[in-house]
């Protein structure tokens, strides 16, 4: 059983979701050829702390930074580093906040300068697959309905769905039950109840879906070294709809990204 959240808890998750969304946009403004991913980490950490919150990734299971910055064939959990972003790269930024005991957690894959048409398609489809999943996050549905929606949409474009990682519940802990896979069957999995708060986060590959864990024990990379994208939002399950607690609207308005 997964307990639904009270409206008081949902309000604190909403505050975290908004702050996380704004932090992602701040990072997005800084993404450019010539910038290092460690500089992006600094932007995020400064913004989060300036707003009275804490970067919840830092120290999580020993994670060493405020953000994950996963470039090109890195799917998720890339450490910020002295890598200098190049025109045509993509960089997935995943970050979160802790404020008043609750968590935020969202991700967006940014193009660095101009990217090729196939890469832009990967970004578009992955973001769209997230919204397809969100549409299914309604009371009475099951996690398999979300996974099926993400999978069927992404695979219809010939892209791969990473299976080794999944979305999750969120609350006082960043990762709570239920797990929210990005693949599956309609009508299977955990039943969704009004007030459940979940993060949906498709990780989609341009080529084969298989991934491996890098030697540092964190970074996840595609076996074929083709690019991968990752988008994540937090929602609360409602009757007949899913309410977003985080949003890409700041990225769209302030960074001007509208693919
Ligand atoms: N944000 C990731 C997720 O979406 C988790 C990051 S793990 C951390 O579930 F260690 F970096 F925090
Ligand atoms: Co997450």
Coordinates of C-alpha atoms and ligand atoms in Angstrom, one line a residue:
X1 CA 0.0 0.0 0.0
X2 CA 1.2 3.5 -0.9
X3 CA -0.4 6.2 1.3
X4 CA -1.7 9.3 -0.4
X5 CA -0.3 12.6 0.8
X6 CA -2.3 15.2 2.8
X7 CA -2.9 18.6 1.1
X8 CA -0.4 20.1 3.5
X9 CA 2.3 17.7 2.3
X10 CA 1.3 18.3 -1.3
X11 CA 1.7 22.1 -0.8
X12 CA 5.2 21.6 0.5
X13 CA 6.0 19.3 -2.5
X14 CA 4.5 22.0 -4.8
X15 CA 6.9 24.6 -3.3
X16 CA 9.8 22.2 -3.8
X17 CA 8.6 21.4 -7.3
X18 CA 8.5 25.1 -8.2
X19 CA 11.9 25.8 -6.8
X20 CA 13.3 22.7 -8.6
X21 CA 11.7 23.9 -11.8
X22 CA 13.2 27.4 -11.5
X23 CA 16.7 25.9 -10.6
X24 CA 16.5 23.8 -13.8
X25 CA 15.8 27.0 -15.8
X26 CA 18.7 28.8 -14.2
X27 CA 21.0 25.9 -15.3
X28 CA 19.4 26.0 -18.7
X29 CA 20.3 29.7 -19.1
X30 CA 23.9 28.8 -18.4
X31 CA 24.1 25.8 -20.9
X32 CA 26.4 26.8 -23.8
X33 CA 29.4 25.6 -25.7
X34 CA 32.5 26.3 -23.6
X35 CA 30.8 25.9 -20.3
X36 CA 31.8 23.0 -18.0
X37 CA 29.3 20.8 -16.2
X38 CA 30.9 21.7 -12.9
X39 CA 30.0 25.4 -13.6
X40 CA 26.4 24.2 -14.1
X41 CA 26.5 22.5 -10.8
X42 CA 27.6 25.7 -9.2
X43 CA 24.8 27.7 -10.8
X44 CA 22.3 25.2 -9.4
X45 CA 23.7 24.9 -5.9
X46 CA 23.9 28.7 -5.5
X47 CA 20.4 29.2 -6.7
X48 CA 18.9 26.5 -4.5
X49 CA 20.8 27.8 -1.4
X50 CA 20.0 31.4 -2.2
X51 CA 16.3 30.4 -2.0
X52 CA 16.6 28.9 1.4
X53 CA 16.6 25.2 0.3
X54 CA 19.2 22.5 0.2
X55 CA 20.3 20.4 -2.9
X56 CA 18.9 17.0 -1.9
X57 CA 21.2 15.0 -4.3
X58 CA 24.3 16.2 -2.5
X59 CA 25.3 13.4 -0.1
X60 CA 22.4 11.1 -1.2
X61 CA 23.9 7.6 -0.9
X62 CA 27.2 9.4 -1.1
X63 CA 26.4 11.3 -4.3
X64 CA 29.1 14.0 -4.6
X65 CA 27.2 17.0 -6.2
X66 CA 24.0 19.1 -6.4
X67 CA 23.1 18.0 -9.9
X68 CA 23.5 15.1 -12.3
X69 CA 24.9 16.3 -15.6
X70 CA 24.8 13.5 -18.2
X71 CA 26.3 14.3 -21.6
X72 CA 25.4 12.5 -24.8
X73 CA 25.7 8.7 -24.2
X74 CA 25.4 9.3 -20.4
X75 CA 21.8 8.4 -19.6
X76 CA 21.7 9.6 -15.9
X77 CA 23.8 10.2 -12.8
X78 CA 26.8 11.8 -14.6
X79 CA 29.0 13.6 -12.1
X80 CA 29.6 17.3 -12.9
X81 CA 33.2 17.6 -14.1
X82 CA 35.7 19.8 -16.0
X83 CA 34.2 18.5 -19.3
X84 CA 33.6 21.4 -21.6
X85 CA 30.3 21.3 -23.4
X86 CA 30.6 21.3 -27.2
X87 CA 28.2 22.6 -29.9
X88 CA 26.0 19.7 -30.8
X89 CA 26.1 17.9 -27.4
X90 CA 23.1 17.3 -25.3
X91 CA 23.3 17.5 -21.5
X92 CA 20.7 16.0 -19.2
X93 CA 20.4 18.0 -16.0
X94 CA 18.7 16.3 -13.0
X95 CA 18.4 18.1 -9.7
X96 CA 16.2 18.5 -6.7
X97 CA 15.6 20.5 -3.5
X98 CA 14.8 19.8 0.1
X99 CA 12.7 22.5 1.8
X100 CA 10.7 22.1 5.0
X101 CA 11.3 18.3 5.1
X102 CA 10.0 17.6 1.6
X103 CA 11.6 17.0 -1.8
X104 CA 11.7 18.2 -5.4
X105 CA 13.1 16.2 -8.2
X106 CA 13.0 17.0 -12.0
X107 CA 15.2 16.7 -15.1
X108 CA 15.5 18.2 -18.5
X109 CA 17.8 17.4 -21.4
X110 CA 19.2 20.6 -23.0
X111 CA 20.7 20.9 -26.5
X112 CA 24.1 22.7 -26.5
X113 CA 23.9 25.2 -29.3
X114 CA 22.6 23.6 -32.5
X115 CA 22.0 19.8 -32.5
X116 CA 21.4 17.6 -35.5
X117 CA 17.8 16.7 -36.5
X118 CA 17.8 13.2 -35.1
X119 CA 19.0 14.4 -31.8
X120 CA 16.4 17.1 -31.6
X121 CA 13.8 14.4 -32.4
X122 CA 15.1 12.3 -29.5
X123 CA 14.6 15.3 -27.1
X124 CA 11.1 16.0 -28.5
X125 CA 9.9 12.5 -28.3
X126 CA 11.3 11.9 -24.8
X127 CA 9.7 15.0 -23.4
X128 CA 6.4 14.1 -25.2
X129 CA 6.6 10.6 -23.8
X130 CA 6.7 12.1 -20.3
X131 CA 3.5 14.0 -21.0
X132 CA 1.9 10.8 -22.4
X133 CA 2.8 9.2 -19.1
X134 CA 1.5 12.1 -17.0
X135 CA -1.9 11.8 -18.8
X136 CA -2.3 8.3 -17.4
X137 CA -1.4 9.3 -13.8
X138 CA -5.1 9.5 -12.7
X139 CA -6.9 7.9 -9.8
X140 CA -7.8 4.3 -10.5
X141 CA -5.2 3.8 -13.1
X142 CA -2.0 1.7 -12.5
X143 CA 1.7 2.3 -12.9
X144 CA 1.6 0.0 -15.9
X145 CA -0.7 2.4 -17.7
X146 CA 2.0 5.1 -17.4
X147 CA 4.8 2.8 -18.4
X148 CA 2.9 1.5 -21.4
X149 CA 2.1 5.0 -22.6
X150 CA 5.8 6.1 -22.4
X151 CA 7.0 2.9 -24.0
X152 CA 4.5 2.7 -26.9
X153 CA 5.1 6.3 -27.8
X154 CA 8.9 6.2 -27.7
X155 CA 9.2 2.9 -29.4
X156 CA 6.9 4.0 -32.2
X157 CA 9.8 6.4 -33.2
X158 CA 12.3 3.6 -33.1
X159 CA 13.9 4.7 -29.8
X160 CA 14.9 2.5 -26.9
X161 CA 13.4 2.6 -23.4
X162 CA 15.9 2.1 -20.6
X163 CA 14.5 -0.5 -18.1
X164 CA 17.1 -0.6 -15.4
X165 CA 15.9 2.7 -13.8
X166 CA 12.4 4.0 -13.1
X167 CA 10.3 6.8 -11.7
X168 CA 9.2 6.8 -8.1
X169 CA 7.0 8.2 -5.4
X170 CA 8.3 11.3 -3.7
X171 CA 7.6 13.0 -0.3
X172 CA 9.7 13.3 2.8
X173 CA 12.0 10.9 1.0
X174 CA 13.2 11.6 -2.6
X175 CA 12.5 8.0 -3.5
X176 CA 9.3 6.4 -2.2
X177 CA 7.0 3.7 -3.4
X178 CA 5.7 3.0 -5.9
X179 CA 8.3 2.4 -8.6
X180 CA 7.1 3.9 -11.9
X181 CA 8.7 2.0 -14.8
X182 CA 8.8 3.5 -18.3
X183 CA 7.6 0.3 -19.8
X184 CA 4.9 -2.2 -19.1
X185 CA 1.3 -3.3 -19.7
X186 CA -2.0 -1.4 -19.2
X187 CA -3.9 -2.5 -16.2
X188 CA -0.8 -3.9 -14.3
X189 CA 1.3 -2.6 -11.5
X190 CA 0.4 -0.5 -8.5
X191 CA -3.0 1.1 -8.4
X192 CA -2.9 4.9 -8.3
X193 CA -4.9 6.7 -5.6
X194 CA -5.8 10.4 -5.4
X195 CA -3.1 12.3 -3.5
X196 CA -0.2 10.0 -4.5
X197 CA 2.8 12.0 -5.5
X198 CA 5.1 10.5 -8.1
X199 CA 8.0 11.4 -10.4
X200 CA 7.7 10.1 -13.9
X201 CA 11.1 10.1 -15.7
X202 CA 11.5 8.5 -19.1
X203 CA 15.1 7.7 -20.1
X204 CA 15.1 7.1 -23.8
X205 CA 17.9 6.1 -26.1
X206 CA 18.5 7.0 -29.8
X207 CA 19.8 3.5 -30.5
X208 CA 19.7 0.2 -28.5
X209 CA 18.1 0.4 -25.0
X210 CA 20.9 -1.4 -23.2
X211 CA 23.0 0.5 -20.7
X212 CA 25.9 -0.2 -18.3
X213 CA 27.2 1.2 -15.0
X214 CA 30.4 3.1 -15.4
X215 CA 33.4 2.3 -13.2
X216 CA 32.7 5.1 -10.7
X217 CA 29.6 3.2 -9.7
X218 CA 27.1 5.9 -10.6
X219 CA 27.1 7.0 -14.3
X220 CA 24.8 5.0 -16.5
X221 CA 25.8 5.0 -20.2
X222 CA 24.4 3.4 -23.4
X223 CA 26.3 0.3 -24.5
X224 CA 26.3 1.4 -28.1
X225 CA 27.4 5.0 -27.1
X226 CA 24.5 6.6 -28.9
X227 CA 22.8 9.5 -27.2
X228 CA 20.1 9.3 -24.5
X229 CA 17.6 11.8 -23.1
X230 CA 15.9 12.1 -19.7
X231 CA 13.0 14.3 -18.7
X232 CA 11.3 14.2 -15.3
X233 CA 8.4 15.9 -13.6
X234 CA 6.6 15.5 -10.3
X235 CA 2.8 15.1 -10.3
X236 CA 0.0 14.5 -7.9
X237 CA -2.6 11.9 -8.8
X238 CA -6.1 13.5 -9.0
X239 CA -9.5 12.2 -10.0
X240 CA -9.6 12.4 -13.8
X241 CA -6.3 14.2 -14.2
X242 CA -2.7 14.6 -13.0
X243 CA -1.7 17.9 -11.4
X244 CA 1.9 18.9 -12.1
X245 CA 3.9 19.9 -9.1
X246 CA 7.0 20.8 -11.2
X247 CA 7.0 22.3 -14.7
X248 CA 9.2 23.2 -17.7
X249 CA 7.4 26.6 -18.1
X250 CA 10.4 28.5 -16.8
X251 CA 12.7 26.8 -19.2
X252 CA 10.3 27.6 -22.0
X253 CA 9.8 31.2 -21.1
X254 CA 13.2 32.1 -19.6
X255 CA 15.5 30.0 -21.7
X256 CA 13.4 30.1 -24.8
X257 CA 13.5 26.4 -25.4
X258 CA 10.4 25.2 -27.2
X259 CA 11.0 22.0 -29.0
Ligands
LIG1 N1 17.0 12.4 -9.4 C1 17.3 11.0 -9.6 C2 16.0 10.4 -9.8 O1 15.3 11.0 -10.6 C3 18.1 10.5 -8.4 C4 19.4 11.1 -8.4 S1 20.3 10.1 -7.4 C5 21.3 11.2 -6.7 O2 15.5 9.5 -9.2 F1 22.1 10.5 -5.9 F2 22.0 11.9 -7.5 F3 20.7 12.0 -5.9
LIG2 CO1 13.5 11.0 -9.9

